[in-house]
């Protein structure tokens, strides 16, 4: 059995990794964007972002002051665990003091703050059973600037692919520079209202540069990525070639009378960390192989 205390310790390390060092695919995409920008203003913005990332990694301090709310995706393999939800919550509370994380989590009406990033349904934990011989947890600290620009629409089936493209364009134009571009778009198509939003966020877990295995979806990802990058919002909304670092789509079959579409926006600080805990106590961090 994997002890709760180990899960709690791993959650603290995952959060330290996530908020102080971006995964390689995100950092590489920012480096490429800097190399291809030709205008001075967007190049300067990207250089500032890259300098900031390097300083945060050196000092092991958060990349951005908004360390988000903590969203977990857990793959519960064929291993025994105790009170997983409580152990993750304790890890988040400890990380808030030890990393530190900004205490962002509040009651939605009273705005009361427990100061430890815990609350009702927070941290938010998605659990999926798998047959793997280990427990895998991914945390996505999600900042408000990008989350606030996310959108969901119940299109009619007759609006079809044209409606989906128009919705993506409208969402991006409305967002402008507010979500701290260059951004990553996670898109969920189909299912129901709640499923489309859920899979839009799941799409943000896919490493940049990887496409959906369905060739039609992969083609739509490439088309939308290229078209939306032409808009010219640019790094931090100051113009330039790089508005998007990536765009990933997940889909689900839906009711014949529905076409739900959701867009979850992620800022350049696209933080995520994955940990695998084996029954013998070994822990791997595939997104942060060298540690934070
Ligand atoms: S949107 Fe992202 S980069 Fe901008 S303040 Fe929020 S977490 Fe930081």
Short mmCIF file of C-alpha atoms and ligand atoms in Angstrom, two decimals:
data_model
loop_
_atom_site.label_atom_id
_atom_site.label_comp_id
_atom_site.label_asym_id
_atom_site.label_seq_id
_atom_site.Cartn_x
_atom_site.Cartn_y
_atom_site.Cartn_z
CA UNK A 1 0.00 0.00 0.00
CA UNK A 2 1.22 3.50 -0.83
CA UNK A 3 1.16 5.42 2.46
CA UNK A 4 -0.74 8.72 2.69
CA UNK A 5 2.41 10.40 4.03
CA UNK A 6 4.31 9.57 0.80
CA UNK A 7 1.46 10.91 -1.36
CA UNK A 8 1.44 14.12 0.71
CA UNK A 9 5.24 14.55 0.33
CA UNK A 10 5.03 13.91 -3.42
CA UNK A 11 2.24 16.49 -3.82
CA UNK A 12 4.45 19.11 -2.13
CA UNK A 13 7.32 18.27 -4.52
CA UNK A 14 5.00 18.24 -7.54
CA UNK A 15 3.78 21.73 -6.71
CA UNK A 16 7.33 22.97 -6.12
CA UNK A 17 8.31 21.55 -9.52
CA UNK A 18 5.21 22.88 -11.28
CA UNK A 19 5.33 26.49 -10.13
CA UNK A 20 9.10 26.99 -10.35
CA UNK A 21 9.97 25.21 -13.62
CA UNK A 22 7.95 24.85 -16.81
CA UNK A 23 7.83 21.49 -18.58
CA UNK A 24 10.45 21.23 -21.38
CA UNK A 25 7.88 21.30 -24.20
CA UNK A 26 6.53 24.69 -23.03
CA UNK A 27 9.94 26.26 -22.45
CA UNK A 28 11.17 24.97 -25.84
CA UNK A 29 8.12 26.49 -27.56
CA UNK A 30 8.86 29.87 -25.94
CA UNK A 31 12.51 29.66 -27.04
CA UNK A 32 11.38 28.89 -30.63
CA UNK A 33 8.89 31.78 -30.52
CA UNK A 34 11.66 34.16 -29.44
CA UNK A 35 13.91 32.90 -32.26
CA UNK A 36 11.24 33.48 -34.92
CA UNK A 37 9.85 36.85 -33.80
CA UNK A 38 11.22 39.60 -36.00
CA UNK A 39 9.71 42.71 -34.38
CA UNK A 40 11.52 44.28 -31.45
CA UNK A 41 8.56 44.68 -29.06
CA UNK A 42 7.35 41.04 -29.11
CA UNK A 43 10.97 39.80 -29.05
CA UNK A 44 11.60 41.89 -25.93
CA UNK A 45 8.45 40.49 -24.30
CA UNK A 46 9.52 36.92 -25.01
CA UNK A 47 13.06 37.61 -23.79
CA UNK A 48 11.62 38.99 -20.53
CA UNK A 49 9.48 35.86 -20.13
CA UNK A 50 12.50 33.59 -20.77
CA UNK A 51 14.69 35.59 -18.34
CA UNK A 52 11.93 35.34 -15.74
CA UNK A 53 11.70 31.56 -16.21
CA UNK A 54 15.48 31.20 -15.81
CA UNK A 55 15.55 33.34 -12.64
CA UNK A 56 12.64 31.41 -11.11
CA UNK A 57 14.35 28.10 -11.80
CA UNK A 58 17.68 29.29 -10.34
CA UNK A 59 16.07 30.66 -7.19
CA UNK A 60 13.41 27.90 -6.96
CA UNK A 61 10.71 30.57 -6.66
CA UNK A 62 7.38 30.76 -8.50
CA UNK A 63 7.47 31.74 -12.19
CA UNK A 64 4.37 33.90 -11.68
CA UNK A 65 2.87 35.40 -8.54
CA UNK A 66 -0.48 33.83 -9.44
CA UNK A 67 0.19 30.21 -8.50
CA UNK A 68 -3.38 29.36 -9.42
CA UNK A 69 -5.89 26.96 -7.98
CA UNK A 70 -4.79 23.35 -7.89
CA UNK A 71 -6.41 20.96 -10.36
CA UNK A 72 -5.34 17.30 -10.14
CA UNK A 73 -5.73 14.50 -12.68
CA UNK A 74 -5.14 11.16 -10.96
CA UNK A 75 -4.76 7.81 -12.69
CA UNK A 76 -5.47 5.30 -9.99
CA UNK A 77 -3.61 2.20 -11.13
CA UNK A 78 -3.71 -1.27 -9.63
CA UNK A 79 -2.16 -0.14 -6.35
CA UNK A 80 -3.68 0.23 -2.94
CA UNK A 81 -3.95 3.70 -1.43
CA UNK A 82 -5.50 5.10 1.75
CA UNK A 83 -7.40 8.39 1.85
CA UNK A 84 -6.05 9.77 -1.41
CA UNK A 85 -8.22 12.91 -1.47
CA UNK A 86 -7.25 13.88 2.09
CA UNK A 87 -3.54 13.18 1.41
CA UNK A 88 -3.58 15.40 -1.70
CA UNK A 89 -5.39 18.15 0.23
CA UNK A 90 -2.79 18.02 3.01
CA UNK A 91 -0.01 18.20 0.42
CA UNK A 92 -1.57 21.31 -1.13
CA UNK A 93 -1.92 22.97 2.28
CA UNK A 94 1.73 22.22 3.12
CA UNK A 95 2.94 23.41 -0.29
CA UNK A 96 1.07 26.70 0.23
CA UNK A 97 3.35 27.44 3.16
CA UNK A 98 6.54 25.68 2.04
CA UNK A 99 6.93 26.50 -1.68
CA UNK A 100 5.14 29.01 -1.17
CA UNK A 101 1.91 29.24 -3.16
CA UNK A 102 -0.35 32.27 -3.08
CA UNK A 103 -3.48 31.41 -1.07
CA UNK A 104 -5.90 31.93 -3.96
CA UNK A 105 -8.78 29.65 -2.99
CA UNK A 106 -11.85 31.44 -1.59
CA UNK A 107 -15.57 30.83 -0.97
CA UNK A 108 -17.31 31.97 -4.17
CA UNK A 109 -19.86 34.20 -2.37
CA UNK A 110 -18.35 35.30 0.94
CA UNK A 111 -14.77 35.30 -0.47
CA UNK A 112 -13.60 33.79 2.85
CA UNK A 113 -10.10 32.33 2.47
CA UNK A 114 -8.75 29.34 4.46
CA UNK A 115 -5.24 30.54 3.45
CA UNK A 116 -4.12 27.01 2.55
CA UNK A 117 -5.66 26.60 -0.92
CA UNK A 118 -8.19 24.14 0.43
CA UNK A 119 -11.96 24.55 0.40
CA UNK A 120 -15.09 22.82 -0.79
CA UNK A 121 -14.07 20.71 -3.83
CA UNK A 122 -10.61 22.32 -3.73
CA UNK A 123 -8.08 21.13 -4.62
CA UNK A 124 -10.18 19.75 -7.47
CA UNK A 125 -9.32 16.10 -8.07
CA UNK A 126 -10.28 14.10 -11.15
CA UNK A 127 -9.76 10.35 -10.58
CA UNK A 128 -9.66 7.83 -13.42
CA UNK A 129 -9.08 4.10 -12.78
CA UNK A 130 -6.37 2.42 -14.90
CA UNK A 131 -4.69 -1.00 -15.05
CA UNK A 132 -1.15 0.44 -14.67
CA UNK A 133 0.93 -0.89 -11.76
CA UNK A 134 1.42 2.58 -10.26
CA UNK A 135 -0.38 5.71 -9.09
CA UNK A 136 0.03 8.65 -11.45
CA UNK A 137 -0.87 12.21 -10.45
CA UNK A 138 -0.68 15.36 -12.57
CA UNK A 139 -1.21 18.80 -11.11
CA UNK A 140 -2.12 21.83 -13.18
CA UNK A 141 -1.89 25.07 -11.17
CA UNK A 142 -4.40 27.22 -13.08
CA UNK A 143 -4.10 31.00 -12.94
CA UNK A 144 -7.17 33.21 -13.17
CA UNK A 145 -6.02 35.52 -15.97
CA UNK A 146 -6.28 32.79 -18.59
CA UNK A 147 -9.11 30.82 -16.95
CA UNK A 148 -11.30 33.95 -16.89
CA UNK A 149 -11.11 34.19 -20.69
CA UNK A 150 -12.33 30.60 -21.23
CA UNK A 151 -15.69 30.10 -22.97
CA UNK A 152 -18.31 27.45 -23.61
CA UNK A 153 -21.10 27.44 -26.22
CA UNK A 154 -23.96 25.14 -27.11
CA UNK A 155 -23.89 25.41 -30.89
CA UNK A 156 -26.55 23.87 -33.08
CA UNK A 157 -25.50 20.91 -35.23
CA UNK A 158 -26.24 22.99 -38.35
CA UNK A 159 -23.53 25.48 -37.31
CA UNK A 160 -21.06 22.59 -37.71
CA UNK A 161 -17.36 23.04 -38.30
CA UNK A 162 -17.87 26.63 -39.52
CA UNK A 163 -19.53 27.49 -36.21
CA UNK A 164 -16.71 25.84 -34.24
CA UNK A 165 -14.07 27.89 -36.10
CA UNK A 166 -16.06 31.12 -35.63
CA UNK A 167 -16.42 30.39 -31.90
CA UNK A 168 -12.67 29.85 -31.58
CA UNK A 169 -11.96 33.10 -33.40
CA UNK A 170 -14.49 35.09 -31.35
CA UNK A 171 -13.10 33.66 -28.08
CA UNK A 172 -9.54 34.60 -28.99
CA UNK A 173 -10.43 38.11 -30.16
CA UNK A 174 -12.48 38.71 -27.00
CA UNK A 175 -9.56 37.49 -24.85
CA UNK A 176 -6.98 39.74 -26.55
CA UNK A 177 -3.97 40.31 -24.31
CA UNK A 178 -5.78 39.51 -21.04
CA UNK A 179 -4.76 35.81 -20.69
CA UNK A 180 -1.01 36.66 -20.90
CA UNK A 181 -0.22 35.42 -24.42
CA UNK A 182 1.36 33.51 -26.02
CA UNK A 183 -1.37 31.11 -24.96
CA UNK A 184 -2.26 27.47 -25.40
CA UNK A 185 -5.82 26.62 -26.37
CA UNK A 186 -7.48 23.47 -25.07
CA UNK A 187 -10.66 22.74 -27.00
CA UNK A 188 -13.39 20.27 -26.10
CA UNK A 189 -15.90 19.37 -28.81
CA UNK A 190 -19.00 17.26 -28.20
CA UNK A 191 -20.25 15.34 -25.18
CA UNK A 192 -22.51 17.60 -23.10
CA UNK A 193 -21.97 21.08 -21.64
CA UNK A 194 -19.96 19.72 -18.69
CA UNK A 195 -18.09 17.09 -20.73
CA UNK A 196 -16.90 19.62 -23.31
CA UNK A 197 -15.48 21.87 -20.58
CA UNK A 198 -13.82 18.92 -18.84
CA UNK A 199 -12.12 17.60 -21.98
CA UNK A 200 -11.05 21.12 -23.00
CA UNK A 201 -9.00 21.27 -19.81
CA UNK A 202 -7.74 17.71 -20.33
CA UNK A 203 -6.51 18.76 -23.78
CA UNK A 204 -4.12 21.19 -22.03
CA UNK A 205 -2.32 18.21 -20.49
CA UNK A 206 -1.06 17.05 -23.89
CA UNK A 207 2.60 18.01 -24.49
CA UNK A 208 3.03 20.75 -27.12
CA UNK A 209 3.86 19.36 -30.55
CA UNK A 210 1.78 16.20 -30.11
CA UNK A 211 -1.41 15.92 -32.14
CA UNK A 212 -4.62 13.98 -31.65
CA UNK A 213 -4.39 10.41 -33.03
CA UNK A 214 -7.55 10.93 -35.12
CA UNK A 215 -6.26 12.46 -38.41
CA UNK A 216 -9.38 14.63 -38.88
CA UNK A 217 -9.00 16.13 -35.40
CA UNK A 218 -5.24 16.54 -35.90
CA UNK A 219 -5.90 18.39 -39.19
CA UNK A 220 -8.37 20.72 -37.43
CA UNK A 221 -5.80 21.36 -34.67
CA UNK A 222 -3.20 22.38 -37.26
CA UNK A 223 -5.62 24.52 -39.29
CA UNK A 224 -6.92 26.40 -36.25
CA UNK A 225 -3.43 26.83 -34.76
CA UNK A 226 -2.12 28.40 -37.97
CA UNK A 227 -5.20 30.54 -38.62
CA UNK A 228 -5.47 31.88 -35.06
CA UNK A 229 -1.75 32.68 -34.96
CA UNK A 230 -2.35 35.08 -37.87
CA UNK A 231 -4.49 37.34 -35.67
CA UNK A 232 -1.43 39.18 -34.39
CA UNK A 233 -2.34 39.61 -30.72
CA UNK A 234 1.25 38.59 -29.94
CA UNK A 235 3.18 38.17 -26.68
CA UNK A 236 1.37 39.97 -23.83
CA UNK A 237 -0.99 41.47 -26.42
CA UNK A 238 1.62 43.79 -27.88
CA UNK A 239 1.55 42.39 -31.43
CA UNK A 240 3.75 39.87 -33.18
CA UNK A 241 3.80 36.48 -34.83
CA UNK A 242 3.25 34.33 -31.73
CA UNK A 243 -0.22 34.47 -30.23
CA UNK A 244 -0.49 30.71 -29.66
CA UNK A 245 2.13 28.21 -28.51
CA UNK A 246 -0.21 25.32 -29.21
CA UNK A 247 -3.78 24.14 -29.70
CA UNK A 248 -5.09 20.72 -28.68
CA UNK A 249 -8.57 19.29 -29.19
CA UNK A 250 -10.33 16.43 -27.41
CA UNK A 251 -13.75 15.25 -28.51
CA UNK A 252 -16.63 13.08 -27.35
CA UNK A 253 -19.68 11.80 -29.17
CA UNK A 254 -22.77 13.86 -28.42
CA UNK A 255 -26.57 14.01 -28.79
CA UNK A 256 -27.72 14.32 -32.39
CA UNK A 257 -29.42 17.62 -31.51
CA UNK A 258 -26.33 19.17 -29.80
CA UNK A 259 -22.91 20.55 -30.63
CA UNK A 260 -21.21 21.63 -27.37
CA UNK A 261 -17.87 23.42 -27.74
CA UNK A 262 -15.58 24.65 -24.96
CA UNK A 263 -12.29 26.52 -24.97
CA UNK A 264 -10.00 26.50 -21.95
CA UNK A 265 -7.21 29.03 -22.29
CA UNK A 266 -3.78 28.53 -20.73
CA UNK A 267 -1.26 31.37 -20.44
CA UNK A 268 2.45 31.13 -21.31
CA UNK A 269 3.01 29.99 -17.68
CA UNK A 270 1.59 26.60 -18.66
CA UNK A 271 2.54 24.81 -15.47
CA UNK A 272 1.99 21.12 -14.92
CA UNK A 273 3.86 18.36 -13.13
CA UNK A 274 3.32 14.61 -13.22
CA UNK A 275 4.50 12.11 -10.59
CA UNK A 276 4.33 8.33 -10.65
CA UNK A 277 4.45 6.46 -7.36
CA UNK A 278 5.27 2.75 -7.51
CA UNK A 279 4.18 0.27 -4.83
CA UNK A 280 7.83 -0.13 -3.70
CA UNK A 281 7.98 3.60 -2.90
CA UNK A 282 9.91 4.69 -6.00
CA UNK A 283 8.79 8.08 -7.33
CA UNK A 284 9.36 9.43 -10.85
CA UNK A 285 8.60 12.92 -12.17
CA UNK A 286 8.34 12.44 -15.97
CA UNK A 287 7.67 16.15 -16.66
CA UNK A 288 10.60 17.25 -14.46
CA UNK A 289 13.23 14.49 -14.83
CA UNK A 290 16.07 16.55 -13.36
CA UNK A 291 13.99 17.93 -10.48
CA UNK A 292 12.90 21.54 -10.00
S1 LIG B 1 -2.52 34.53 -16.70
FE1 LIG B 1 -0.75 33.20 -16.25
S2 LIG B 1 1.11 34.47 -16.55
FE2 LIG B 1 -0.70 35.83 -16.42
S3 LIG B 1 -0.78 36.42 -14.24
FE3 LIG B 1 -2.14 34.63 -14.48
S4 LIG B 1 -0.84 32.82 -14.06
FE4 LIG B 1 0.52 34.58 -14.38
#
